[in-house]
Short mmCIF file of C-alpha atoms in Angstrom, two decimals:
data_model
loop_
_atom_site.label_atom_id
_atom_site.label_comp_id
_atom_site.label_asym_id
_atom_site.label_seq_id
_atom_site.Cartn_x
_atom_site.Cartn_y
_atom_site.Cartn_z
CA UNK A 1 -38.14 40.51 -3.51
CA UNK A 2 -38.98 43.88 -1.79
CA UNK A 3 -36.90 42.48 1.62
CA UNK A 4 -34.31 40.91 -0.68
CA UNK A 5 -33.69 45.08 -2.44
CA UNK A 6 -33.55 46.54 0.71
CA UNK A 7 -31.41 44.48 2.49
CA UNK A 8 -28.83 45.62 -0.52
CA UNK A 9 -26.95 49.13 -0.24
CA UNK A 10 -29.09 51.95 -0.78
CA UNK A 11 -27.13 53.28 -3.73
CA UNK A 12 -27.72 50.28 -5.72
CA UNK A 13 -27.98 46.50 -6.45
CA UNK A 14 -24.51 45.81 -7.49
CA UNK A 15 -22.57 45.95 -3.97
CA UNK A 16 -22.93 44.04 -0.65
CA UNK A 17 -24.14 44.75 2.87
CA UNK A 18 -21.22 42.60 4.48
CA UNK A 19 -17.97 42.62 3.55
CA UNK A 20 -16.27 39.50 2.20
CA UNK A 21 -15.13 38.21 5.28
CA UNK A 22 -18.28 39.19 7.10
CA UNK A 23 -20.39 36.73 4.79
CA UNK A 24 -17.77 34.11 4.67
CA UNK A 25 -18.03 33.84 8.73
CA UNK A 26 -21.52 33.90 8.95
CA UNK A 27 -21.61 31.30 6.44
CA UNK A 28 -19.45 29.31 8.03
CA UNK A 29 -21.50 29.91 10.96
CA UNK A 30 -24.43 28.51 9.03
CA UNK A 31 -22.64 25.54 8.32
CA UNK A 32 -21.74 24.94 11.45
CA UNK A 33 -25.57 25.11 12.86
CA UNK A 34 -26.48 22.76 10.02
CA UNK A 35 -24.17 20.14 11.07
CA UNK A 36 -24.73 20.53 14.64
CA UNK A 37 -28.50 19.90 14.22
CA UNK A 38 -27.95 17.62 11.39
CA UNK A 39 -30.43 14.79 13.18
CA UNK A 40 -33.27 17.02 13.34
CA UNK A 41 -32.99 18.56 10.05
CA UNK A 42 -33.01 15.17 8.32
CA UNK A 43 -36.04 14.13 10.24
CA UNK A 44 -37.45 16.74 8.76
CA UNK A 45 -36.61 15.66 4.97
CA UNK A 46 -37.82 12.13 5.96
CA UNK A 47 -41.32 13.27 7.18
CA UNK A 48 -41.72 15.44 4.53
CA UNK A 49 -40.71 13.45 0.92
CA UNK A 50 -39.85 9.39 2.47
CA UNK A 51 -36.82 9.84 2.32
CA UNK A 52 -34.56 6.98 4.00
CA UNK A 53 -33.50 8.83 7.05
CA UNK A 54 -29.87 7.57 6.37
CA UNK A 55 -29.76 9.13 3.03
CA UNK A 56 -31.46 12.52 4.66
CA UNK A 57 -28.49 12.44 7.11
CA UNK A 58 -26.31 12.47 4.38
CA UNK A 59 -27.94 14.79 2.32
CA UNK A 60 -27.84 17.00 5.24
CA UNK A 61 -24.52 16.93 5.32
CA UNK A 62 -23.89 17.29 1.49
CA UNK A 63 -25.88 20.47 1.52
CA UNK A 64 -23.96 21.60 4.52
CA UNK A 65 -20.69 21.48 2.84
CA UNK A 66 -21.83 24.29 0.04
CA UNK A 67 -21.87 26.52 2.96
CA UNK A 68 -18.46 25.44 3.97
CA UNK A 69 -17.14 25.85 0.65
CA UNK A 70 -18.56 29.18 -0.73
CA UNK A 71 -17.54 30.78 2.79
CA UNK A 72 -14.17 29.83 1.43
CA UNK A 73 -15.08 30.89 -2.15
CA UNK A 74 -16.44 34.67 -0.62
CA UNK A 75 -13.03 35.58 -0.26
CA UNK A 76 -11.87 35.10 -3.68
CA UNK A 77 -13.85 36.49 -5.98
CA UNK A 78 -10.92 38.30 -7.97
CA UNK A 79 -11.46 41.10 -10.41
CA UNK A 80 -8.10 41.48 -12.84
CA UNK A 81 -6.13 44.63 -14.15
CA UNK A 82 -5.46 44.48 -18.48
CA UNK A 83 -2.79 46.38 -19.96
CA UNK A 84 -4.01 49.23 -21.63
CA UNK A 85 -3.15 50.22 -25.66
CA UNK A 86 -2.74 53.61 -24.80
CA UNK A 87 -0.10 54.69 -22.41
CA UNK A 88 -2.53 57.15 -20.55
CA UNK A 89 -5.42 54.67 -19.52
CA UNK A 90 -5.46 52.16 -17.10
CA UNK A 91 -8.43 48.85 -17.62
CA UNK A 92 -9.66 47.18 -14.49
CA UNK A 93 -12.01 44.25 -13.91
CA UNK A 94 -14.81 44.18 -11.27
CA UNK A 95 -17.16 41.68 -9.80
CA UNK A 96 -19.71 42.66 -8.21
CA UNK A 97 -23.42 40.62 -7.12
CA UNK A 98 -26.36 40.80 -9.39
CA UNK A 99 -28.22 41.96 -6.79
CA UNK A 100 -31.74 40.16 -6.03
CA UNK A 101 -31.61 36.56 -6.83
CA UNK A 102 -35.08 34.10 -6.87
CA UNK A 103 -34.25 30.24 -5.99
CA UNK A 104 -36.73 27.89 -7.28
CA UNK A 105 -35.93 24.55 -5.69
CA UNK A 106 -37.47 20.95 -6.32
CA UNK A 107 -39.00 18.01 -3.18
CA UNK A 108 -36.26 15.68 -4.15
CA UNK A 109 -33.72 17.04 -2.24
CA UNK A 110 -35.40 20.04 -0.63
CA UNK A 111 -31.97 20.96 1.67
CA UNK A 112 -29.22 20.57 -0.65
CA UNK A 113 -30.56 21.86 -3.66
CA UNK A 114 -31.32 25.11 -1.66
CA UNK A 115 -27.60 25.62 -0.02
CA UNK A 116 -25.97 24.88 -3.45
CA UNK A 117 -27.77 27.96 -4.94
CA UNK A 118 -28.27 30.08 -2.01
CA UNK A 119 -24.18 29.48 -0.45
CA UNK A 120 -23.44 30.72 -4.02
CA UNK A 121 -25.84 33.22 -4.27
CA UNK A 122 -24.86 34.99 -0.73
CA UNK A 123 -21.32 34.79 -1.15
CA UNK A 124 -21.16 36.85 -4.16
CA UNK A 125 -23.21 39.27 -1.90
CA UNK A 126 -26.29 38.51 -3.29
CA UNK A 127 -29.62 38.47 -1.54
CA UNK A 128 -32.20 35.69 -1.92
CA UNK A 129 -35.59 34.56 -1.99
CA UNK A 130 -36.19 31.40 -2.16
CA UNK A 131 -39.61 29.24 -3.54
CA UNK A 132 -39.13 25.64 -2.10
CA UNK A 133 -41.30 23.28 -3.72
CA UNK A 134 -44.76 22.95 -2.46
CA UNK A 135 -44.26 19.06 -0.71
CA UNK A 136 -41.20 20.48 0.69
CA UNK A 137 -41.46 23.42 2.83
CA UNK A 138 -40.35 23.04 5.78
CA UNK A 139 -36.90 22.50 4.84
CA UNK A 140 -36.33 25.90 3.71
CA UNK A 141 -37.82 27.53 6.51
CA UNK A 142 -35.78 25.40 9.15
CA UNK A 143 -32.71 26.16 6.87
CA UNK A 144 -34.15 29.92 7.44
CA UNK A 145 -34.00 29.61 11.23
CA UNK A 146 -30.46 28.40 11.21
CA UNK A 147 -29.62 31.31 8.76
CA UNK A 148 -30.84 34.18 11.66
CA UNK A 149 -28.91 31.97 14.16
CA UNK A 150 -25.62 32.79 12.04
CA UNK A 151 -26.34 36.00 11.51
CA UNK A 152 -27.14 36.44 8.33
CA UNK A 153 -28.84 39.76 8.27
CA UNK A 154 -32.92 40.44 7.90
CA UNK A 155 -34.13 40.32 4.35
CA UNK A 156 -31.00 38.50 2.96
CA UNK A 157 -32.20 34.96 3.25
CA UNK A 158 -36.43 35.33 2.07
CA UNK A 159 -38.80 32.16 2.08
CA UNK A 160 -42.07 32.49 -0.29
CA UNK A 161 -43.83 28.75 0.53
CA UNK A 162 -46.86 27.73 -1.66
CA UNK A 163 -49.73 25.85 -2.41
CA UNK A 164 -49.51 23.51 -5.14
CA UNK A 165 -52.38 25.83 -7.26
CA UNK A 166 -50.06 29.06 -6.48
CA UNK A 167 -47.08 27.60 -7.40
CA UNK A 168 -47.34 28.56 -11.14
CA UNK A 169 -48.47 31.90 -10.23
CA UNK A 170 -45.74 32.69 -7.87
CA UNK A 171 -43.08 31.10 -10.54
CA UNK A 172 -44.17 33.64 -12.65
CA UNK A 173 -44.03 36.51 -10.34
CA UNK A 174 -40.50 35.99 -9.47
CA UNK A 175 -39.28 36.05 -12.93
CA UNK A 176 -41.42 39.12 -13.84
CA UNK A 177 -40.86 41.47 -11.08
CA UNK A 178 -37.95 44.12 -11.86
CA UNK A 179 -36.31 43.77 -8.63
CA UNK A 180 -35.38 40.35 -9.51
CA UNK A 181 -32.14 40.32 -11.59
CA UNK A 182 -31.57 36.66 -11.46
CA UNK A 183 -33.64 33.22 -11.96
CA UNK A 184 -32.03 30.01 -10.37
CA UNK A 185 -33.94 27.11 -10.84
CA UNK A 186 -33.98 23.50 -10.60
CA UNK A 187 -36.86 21.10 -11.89
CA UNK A 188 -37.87 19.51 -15.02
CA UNK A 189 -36.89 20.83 -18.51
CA UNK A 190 -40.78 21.56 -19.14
CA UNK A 191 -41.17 24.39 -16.08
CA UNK A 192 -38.05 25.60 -17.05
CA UNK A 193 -38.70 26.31 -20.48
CA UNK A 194 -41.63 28.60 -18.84
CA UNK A 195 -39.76 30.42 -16.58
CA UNK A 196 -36.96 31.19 -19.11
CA UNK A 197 -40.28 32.45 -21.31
CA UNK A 198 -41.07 34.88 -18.18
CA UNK A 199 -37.75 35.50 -17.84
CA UNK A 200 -36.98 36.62 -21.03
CA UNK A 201 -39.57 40.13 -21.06
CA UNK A 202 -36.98 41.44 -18.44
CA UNK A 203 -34.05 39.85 -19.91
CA UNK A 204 -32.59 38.00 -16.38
CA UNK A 205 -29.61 36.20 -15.55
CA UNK A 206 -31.09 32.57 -15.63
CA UNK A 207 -29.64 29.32 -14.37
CA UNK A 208 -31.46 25.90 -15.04
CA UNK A 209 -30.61 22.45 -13.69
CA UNK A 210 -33.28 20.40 -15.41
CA UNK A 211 -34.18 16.81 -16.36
CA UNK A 212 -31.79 14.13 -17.24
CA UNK A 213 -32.16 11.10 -19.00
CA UNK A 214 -28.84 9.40 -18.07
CA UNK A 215 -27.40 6.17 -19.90
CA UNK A 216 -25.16 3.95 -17.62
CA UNK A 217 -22.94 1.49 -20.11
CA UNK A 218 -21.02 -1.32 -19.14
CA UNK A 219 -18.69 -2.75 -22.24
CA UNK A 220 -17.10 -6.10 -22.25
CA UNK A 221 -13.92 -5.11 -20.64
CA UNK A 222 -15.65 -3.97 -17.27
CA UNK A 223 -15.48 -5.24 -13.76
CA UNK A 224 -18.75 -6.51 -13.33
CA UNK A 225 -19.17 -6.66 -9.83
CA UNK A 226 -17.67 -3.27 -9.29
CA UNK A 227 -20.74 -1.97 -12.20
CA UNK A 228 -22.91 -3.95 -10.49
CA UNK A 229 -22.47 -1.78 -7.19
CA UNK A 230 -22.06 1.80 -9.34
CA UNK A 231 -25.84 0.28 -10.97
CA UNK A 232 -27.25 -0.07 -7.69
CA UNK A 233 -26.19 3.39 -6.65
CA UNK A 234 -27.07 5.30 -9.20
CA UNK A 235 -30.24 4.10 -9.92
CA UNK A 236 -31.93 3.34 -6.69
CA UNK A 237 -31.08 6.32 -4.47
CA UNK A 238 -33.68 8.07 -3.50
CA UNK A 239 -35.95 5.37 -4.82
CA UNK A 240 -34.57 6.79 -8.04
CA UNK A 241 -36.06 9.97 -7.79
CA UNK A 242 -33.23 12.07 -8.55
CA UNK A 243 -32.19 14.22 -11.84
CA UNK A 244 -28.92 11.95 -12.25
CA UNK A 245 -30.01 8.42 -11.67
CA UNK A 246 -29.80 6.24 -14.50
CA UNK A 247 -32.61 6.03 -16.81
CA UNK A 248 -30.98 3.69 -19.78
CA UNK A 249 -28.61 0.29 -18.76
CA UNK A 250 -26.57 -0.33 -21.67
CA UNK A 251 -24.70 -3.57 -21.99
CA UNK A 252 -22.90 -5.00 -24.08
CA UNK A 253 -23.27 -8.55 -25.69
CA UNK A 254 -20.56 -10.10 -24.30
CA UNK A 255 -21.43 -9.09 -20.39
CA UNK A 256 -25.27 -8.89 -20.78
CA UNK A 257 -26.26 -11.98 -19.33
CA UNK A 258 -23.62 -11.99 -16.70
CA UNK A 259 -24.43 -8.27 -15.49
CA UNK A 260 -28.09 -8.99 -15.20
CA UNK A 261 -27.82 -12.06 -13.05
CA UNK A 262 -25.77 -10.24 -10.98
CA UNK A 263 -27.79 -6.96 -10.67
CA UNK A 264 -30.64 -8.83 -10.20
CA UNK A 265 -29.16 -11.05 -7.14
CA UNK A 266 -28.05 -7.15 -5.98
CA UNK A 267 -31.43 -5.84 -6.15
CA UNK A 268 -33.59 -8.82 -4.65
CA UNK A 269 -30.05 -8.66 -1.52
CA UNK A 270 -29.48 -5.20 -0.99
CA UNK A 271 -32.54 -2.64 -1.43
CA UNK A 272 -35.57 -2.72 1.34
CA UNK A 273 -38.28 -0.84 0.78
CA UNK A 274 -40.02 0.36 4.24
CA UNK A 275 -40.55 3.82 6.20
CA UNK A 276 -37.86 5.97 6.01
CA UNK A 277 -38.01 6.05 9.25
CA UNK A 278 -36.68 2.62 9.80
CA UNK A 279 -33.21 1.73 10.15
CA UNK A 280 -33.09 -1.15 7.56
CA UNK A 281 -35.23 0.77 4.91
CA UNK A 282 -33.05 1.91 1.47
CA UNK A 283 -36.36 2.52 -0.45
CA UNK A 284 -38.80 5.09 0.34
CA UNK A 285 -41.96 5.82 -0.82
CA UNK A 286 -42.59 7.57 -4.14
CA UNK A 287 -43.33 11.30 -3.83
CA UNK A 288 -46.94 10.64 -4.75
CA UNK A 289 -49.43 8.78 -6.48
CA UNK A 290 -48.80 10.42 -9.70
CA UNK A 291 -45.38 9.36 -9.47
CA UNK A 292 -45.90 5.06 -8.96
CA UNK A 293 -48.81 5.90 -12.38
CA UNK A 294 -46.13 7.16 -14.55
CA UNK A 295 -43.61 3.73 -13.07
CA UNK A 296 -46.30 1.12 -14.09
CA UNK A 297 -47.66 2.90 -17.47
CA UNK A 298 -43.47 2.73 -18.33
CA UNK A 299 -43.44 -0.78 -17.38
CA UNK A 300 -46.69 -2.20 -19.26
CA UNK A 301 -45.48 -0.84 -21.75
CA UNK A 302 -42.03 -2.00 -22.20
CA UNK A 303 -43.78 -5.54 -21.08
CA UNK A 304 -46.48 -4.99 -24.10
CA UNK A 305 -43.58 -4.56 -26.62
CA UNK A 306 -41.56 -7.80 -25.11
CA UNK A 307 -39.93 -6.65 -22.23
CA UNK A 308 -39.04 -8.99 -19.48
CA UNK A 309 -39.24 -8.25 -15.84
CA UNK A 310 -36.72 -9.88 -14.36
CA UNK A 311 -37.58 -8.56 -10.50
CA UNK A 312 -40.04 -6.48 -9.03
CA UNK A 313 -42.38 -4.75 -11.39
CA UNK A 314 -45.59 -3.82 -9.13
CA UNK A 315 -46.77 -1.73 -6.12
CA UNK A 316 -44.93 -2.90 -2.65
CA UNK A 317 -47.42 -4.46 -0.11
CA UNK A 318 -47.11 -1.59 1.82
CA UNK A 319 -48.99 -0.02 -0.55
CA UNK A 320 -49.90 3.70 -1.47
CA UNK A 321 -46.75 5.14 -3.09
CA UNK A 322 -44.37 2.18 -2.00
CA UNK A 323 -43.12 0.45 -4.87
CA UNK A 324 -40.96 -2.72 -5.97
CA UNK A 325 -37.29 -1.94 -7.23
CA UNK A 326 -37.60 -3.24 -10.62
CA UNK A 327 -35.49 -4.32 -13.14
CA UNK A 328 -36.12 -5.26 -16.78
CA UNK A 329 -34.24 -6.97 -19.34
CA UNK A 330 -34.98 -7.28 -23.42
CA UNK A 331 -35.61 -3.56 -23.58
CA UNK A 332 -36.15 -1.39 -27.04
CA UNK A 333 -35.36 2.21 -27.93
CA UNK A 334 -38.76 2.25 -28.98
CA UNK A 335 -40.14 1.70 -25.31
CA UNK A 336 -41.11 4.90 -23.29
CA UNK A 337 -38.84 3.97 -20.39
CA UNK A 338 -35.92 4.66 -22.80
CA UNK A 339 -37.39 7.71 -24.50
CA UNK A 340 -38.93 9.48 -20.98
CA UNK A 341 -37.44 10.38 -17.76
CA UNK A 342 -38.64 7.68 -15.33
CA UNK A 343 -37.65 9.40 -11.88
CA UNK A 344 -38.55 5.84 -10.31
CA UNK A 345 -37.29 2.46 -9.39
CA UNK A 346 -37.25 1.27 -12.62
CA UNK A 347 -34.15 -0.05 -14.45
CA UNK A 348 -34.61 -1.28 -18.28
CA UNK A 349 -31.32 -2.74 -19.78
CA UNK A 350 -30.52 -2.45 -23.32
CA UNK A 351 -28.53 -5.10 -24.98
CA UNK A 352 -25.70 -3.52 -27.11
CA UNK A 353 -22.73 -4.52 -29.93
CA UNK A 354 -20.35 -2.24 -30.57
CA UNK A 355 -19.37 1.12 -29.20
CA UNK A 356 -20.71 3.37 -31.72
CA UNK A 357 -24.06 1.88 -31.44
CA UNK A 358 -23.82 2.58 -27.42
CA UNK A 359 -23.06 6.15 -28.33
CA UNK A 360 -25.21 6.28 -30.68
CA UNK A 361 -28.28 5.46 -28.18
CA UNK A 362 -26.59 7.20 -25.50
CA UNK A 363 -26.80 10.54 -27.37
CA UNK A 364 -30.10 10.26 -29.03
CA UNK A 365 -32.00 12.07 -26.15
CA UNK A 366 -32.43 16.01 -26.45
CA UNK A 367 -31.26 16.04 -22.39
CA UNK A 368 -27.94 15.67 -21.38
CA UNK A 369 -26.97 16.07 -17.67
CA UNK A 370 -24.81 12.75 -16.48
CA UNK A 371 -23.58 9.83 -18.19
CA UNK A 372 -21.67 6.89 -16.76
CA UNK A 373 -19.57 3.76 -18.27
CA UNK A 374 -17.82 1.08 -16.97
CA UNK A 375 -14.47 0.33 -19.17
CA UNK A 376 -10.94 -1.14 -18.81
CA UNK A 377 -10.04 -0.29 -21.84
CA UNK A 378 -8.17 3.60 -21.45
CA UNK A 379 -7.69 4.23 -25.18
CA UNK A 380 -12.03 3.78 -24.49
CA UNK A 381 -12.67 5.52 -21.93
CA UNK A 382 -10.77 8.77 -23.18
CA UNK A 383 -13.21 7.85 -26.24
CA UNK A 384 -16.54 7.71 -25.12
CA UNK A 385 -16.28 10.24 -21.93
CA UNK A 386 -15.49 12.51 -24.82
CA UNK A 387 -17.70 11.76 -27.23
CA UNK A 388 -21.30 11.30 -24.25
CA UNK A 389 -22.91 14.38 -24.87
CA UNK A 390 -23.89 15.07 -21.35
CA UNK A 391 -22.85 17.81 -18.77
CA UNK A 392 -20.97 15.46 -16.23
CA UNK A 393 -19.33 11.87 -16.92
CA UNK A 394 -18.94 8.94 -14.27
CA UNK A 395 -16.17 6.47 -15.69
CA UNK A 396 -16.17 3.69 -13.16
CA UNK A 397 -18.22 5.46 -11.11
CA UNK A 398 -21.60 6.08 -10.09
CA UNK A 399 -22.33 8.92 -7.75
CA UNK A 400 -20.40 11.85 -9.20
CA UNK A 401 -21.67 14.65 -7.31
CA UNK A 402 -19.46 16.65 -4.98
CA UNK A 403 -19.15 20.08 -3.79
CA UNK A 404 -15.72 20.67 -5.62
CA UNK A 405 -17.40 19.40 -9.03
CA UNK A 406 -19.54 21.63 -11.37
CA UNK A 407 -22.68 20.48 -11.26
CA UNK A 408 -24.70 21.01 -14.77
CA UNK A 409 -25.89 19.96 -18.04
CA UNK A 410 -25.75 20.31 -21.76
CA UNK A 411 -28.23 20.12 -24.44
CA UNK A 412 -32.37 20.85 -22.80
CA UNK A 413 -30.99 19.95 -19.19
CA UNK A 414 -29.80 23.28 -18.43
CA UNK A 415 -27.64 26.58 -18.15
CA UNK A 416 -25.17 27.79 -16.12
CA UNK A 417 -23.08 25.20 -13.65
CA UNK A 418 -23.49 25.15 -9.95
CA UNK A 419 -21.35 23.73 -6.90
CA UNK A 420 -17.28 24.30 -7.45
CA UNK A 421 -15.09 27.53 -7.85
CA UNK A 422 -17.44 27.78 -11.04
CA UNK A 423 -20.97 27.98 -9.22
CA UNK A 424 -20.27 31.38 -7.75
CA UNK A 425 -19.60 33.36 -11.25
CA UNK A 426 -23.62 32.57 -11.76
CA UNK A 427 -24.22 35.38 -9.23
CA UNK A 428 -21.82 37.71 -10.15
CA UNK A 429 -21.44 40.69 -12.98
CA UNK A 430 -18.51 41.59 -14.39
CA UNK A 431 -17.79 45.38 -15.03
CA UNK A 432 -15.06 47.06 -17.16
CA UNK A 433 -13.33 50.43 -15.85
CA UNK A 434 -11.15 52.53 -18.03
CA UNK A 435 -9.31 54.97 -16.04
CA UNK A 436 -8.31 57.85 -18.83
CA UNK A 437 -5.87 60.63 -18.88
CA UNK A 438 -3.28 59.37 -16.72
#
């Protein structure tokens, strides 16, 4: 954090070394660097959490494009002018940076999760330091070495890699220390209910992006094939290790049997589970070993209560963290793959009747971060996407992420929204000035 303060003006946190063009062209610059060594960096994402190197590439590129956009978004951070009551005063409207911000950033997508939050963060004028996650470190110091190629100045862009024992220890720091007036972090809801207890003693600006549990439900009036393709993408990315991949297929009645067959046929045609180093692999390893335990104790159990599998369902012969994408069918709301947060290849469908019951499930968890549905019906969709309580809604759609889109959650799966003209207002204060006796 020390680095981080003094790279700041000396007469205080809330102002910027560069001036708004100066850290819009750098970070342009940055972006620039990213996507000229885009091959490399994804390499790096591959060797370091499985990662199908395709998918790296194009999270490599995703994470590029917050640069892009909050060099455009540096320029326009607009304060405003209020008229006054009295005839002799004039009100004004600053924004100026928070000062010292601390980016706490997860494995599963160790470059993009760190440009969202840091293109934000140094746009405002903000300076950084950021805590990658221990499996992923060498994302965020490559991204560091790009950062002194643009330019960005000594102490503004900070890297603090860990041990996995440290980790809690340096969490803590980070929201403790006074030179730290903001907390950005992304993870599950359970370490960031910690940090916003750390937090708290010297009352920081805090942003969360934490678990999801999201429902994906197809009615009776959906194209089938096209859900069938938005199932398969939001659920097995990243071997479905990722805070918005569906954790709950809904169906209803009148579809069920039809959408299974077909996601099954999908599943068995489309996914390949190898290196991610090899061209024809879609599905990585697991991030570890704890990760395939929590997979099978959620699928003996939904199998011990009736559950049926209808593919997959065990470790991949490649063995160690490799697993089967897996699909089951006959699944309960009293099964733990419906009541937890898999973050695995692991898709349990719930047969459904009638809207409100959807809902109804859909709603029940204390997480809300994405939601999707598949519906022909409008007078429907304005319906449910209104009535999901979740942060972000797919309707006939199953990747909703974007730079342009703010990113966030309701309910236990966060604060604050991140990505979009939004995302930058995290970093910034707002100060009132009354100009008297004119």
């Amino acid at each position: 954090a020390r680095p981080g303060r003094r790279a700041l003006p000396a007469g205080g946190g809330h102002d910027s070394l560069l001036s708004s063009q100066e850290r819009s062209l750098r970070l342009r610059r940055w972006y620039e660097l990213m996507v000229e060594n885009k091959e490399e960096l994804a390499g790096i994402i591959t060797a370091e959490n499985g990662k199908p190197l395709k998918e790296a590439q194009g999270e490599i590129l995703y994470s590029a494009s917050f640069l892009e956009w909050f060099a455009e978004e540096a320029r326009r951070v607009y304060g405003d002018v209020i008229p006054a009551s009295a005839k002799d005063r004039r009100i004004l409207v600053l924004k100026q940076p928070v000062g010292v911000a601390a980016i706490i950033t997860p494995w599963n997508f160790p470059s993009a999760m760190i440009t969202r939050k840091v293109g934000a963060a140094l746009a405002a004028g903000c300076t950084v330091v950021v805590k990658p996650a221990e499996d992923t470190p060498l994302s965020a110091l490559a991204l560091g070495e790009l950062a002194n190629q643009a330019g960005i100045p000594a102490g503004v862009y900070n890297v603090v890699p860990c041990s996995r024992q440290q980790t809690p220890a340096v969490g803590e720091v980070l929201c403790t220390d006074p030179l730290v007036a903001k907390i950005s972090f992304t993870g599950s809801t359970a370490t960031g209910k910690i940090l916003l207890k750390h937090a708290a003693g010297t009352v920081k600006r805090v942003s969360m992006e934490l678990g999801g549990h999201a429902p994906f439900i197809v009615f009776d009036s959906a194209n089938v094939d096209r859900a069938v393709a938005g199932a398969l993408a939001s659920k097995y990315r990243n071997s479905g290790q990722t805070c918005v991949c569906t954790n709950r297929f809904l169906v209803q009645k009148g579809i069920h049997d039809k959408f299974v067959e077909k996601f099954a046929k999908a599943i068995e045609r489309e996914l390949h589970v190898g290196s991610g180093f090899d061209a024809k692999t879609t599905q990585g390893p697991l991030i570890n070993e704890k990760a395939v335990e929590k997979v099978e104790r959620h699928i003996n159990d939904a199998v011990s209560q009736g559950a049926s599998i209808v593919t997959g369902g065990k470790r991949h012969s490649l063995g160690k963290n490799f697993f089967e994408p897996t699909l089951l069918s006959n699944v309960t709301t009293k099964m733990l793959c419906t009541q937890e947060e898999t973050f695995g290849p692991l898709a349990p469908v719930i047969k459904f009747e009638t809207e409100g019951e959807a809902i109804a499930i859909a709603n029940a968890a204390d997480v809300g971060l994405a939601g999707y549905f598949y519906s022909q019906d409008p007078a429907q969709i304005w319906r449910v996407a209104e009535q999901l309580e979740v942060g972000m809604v797919g309707v006939n759609e199953g990747i909703v992420s974007s730079v342009e889109s703010p990113f966030g959650g309701v309910k236990q799966s966060g604060l604050g929204r991140e990505g979009s003209k939004y995302g930058i207002d995290e970093y910034l204060e707002i100060k009132y000035v009354c100009f008297g006796g004119l």
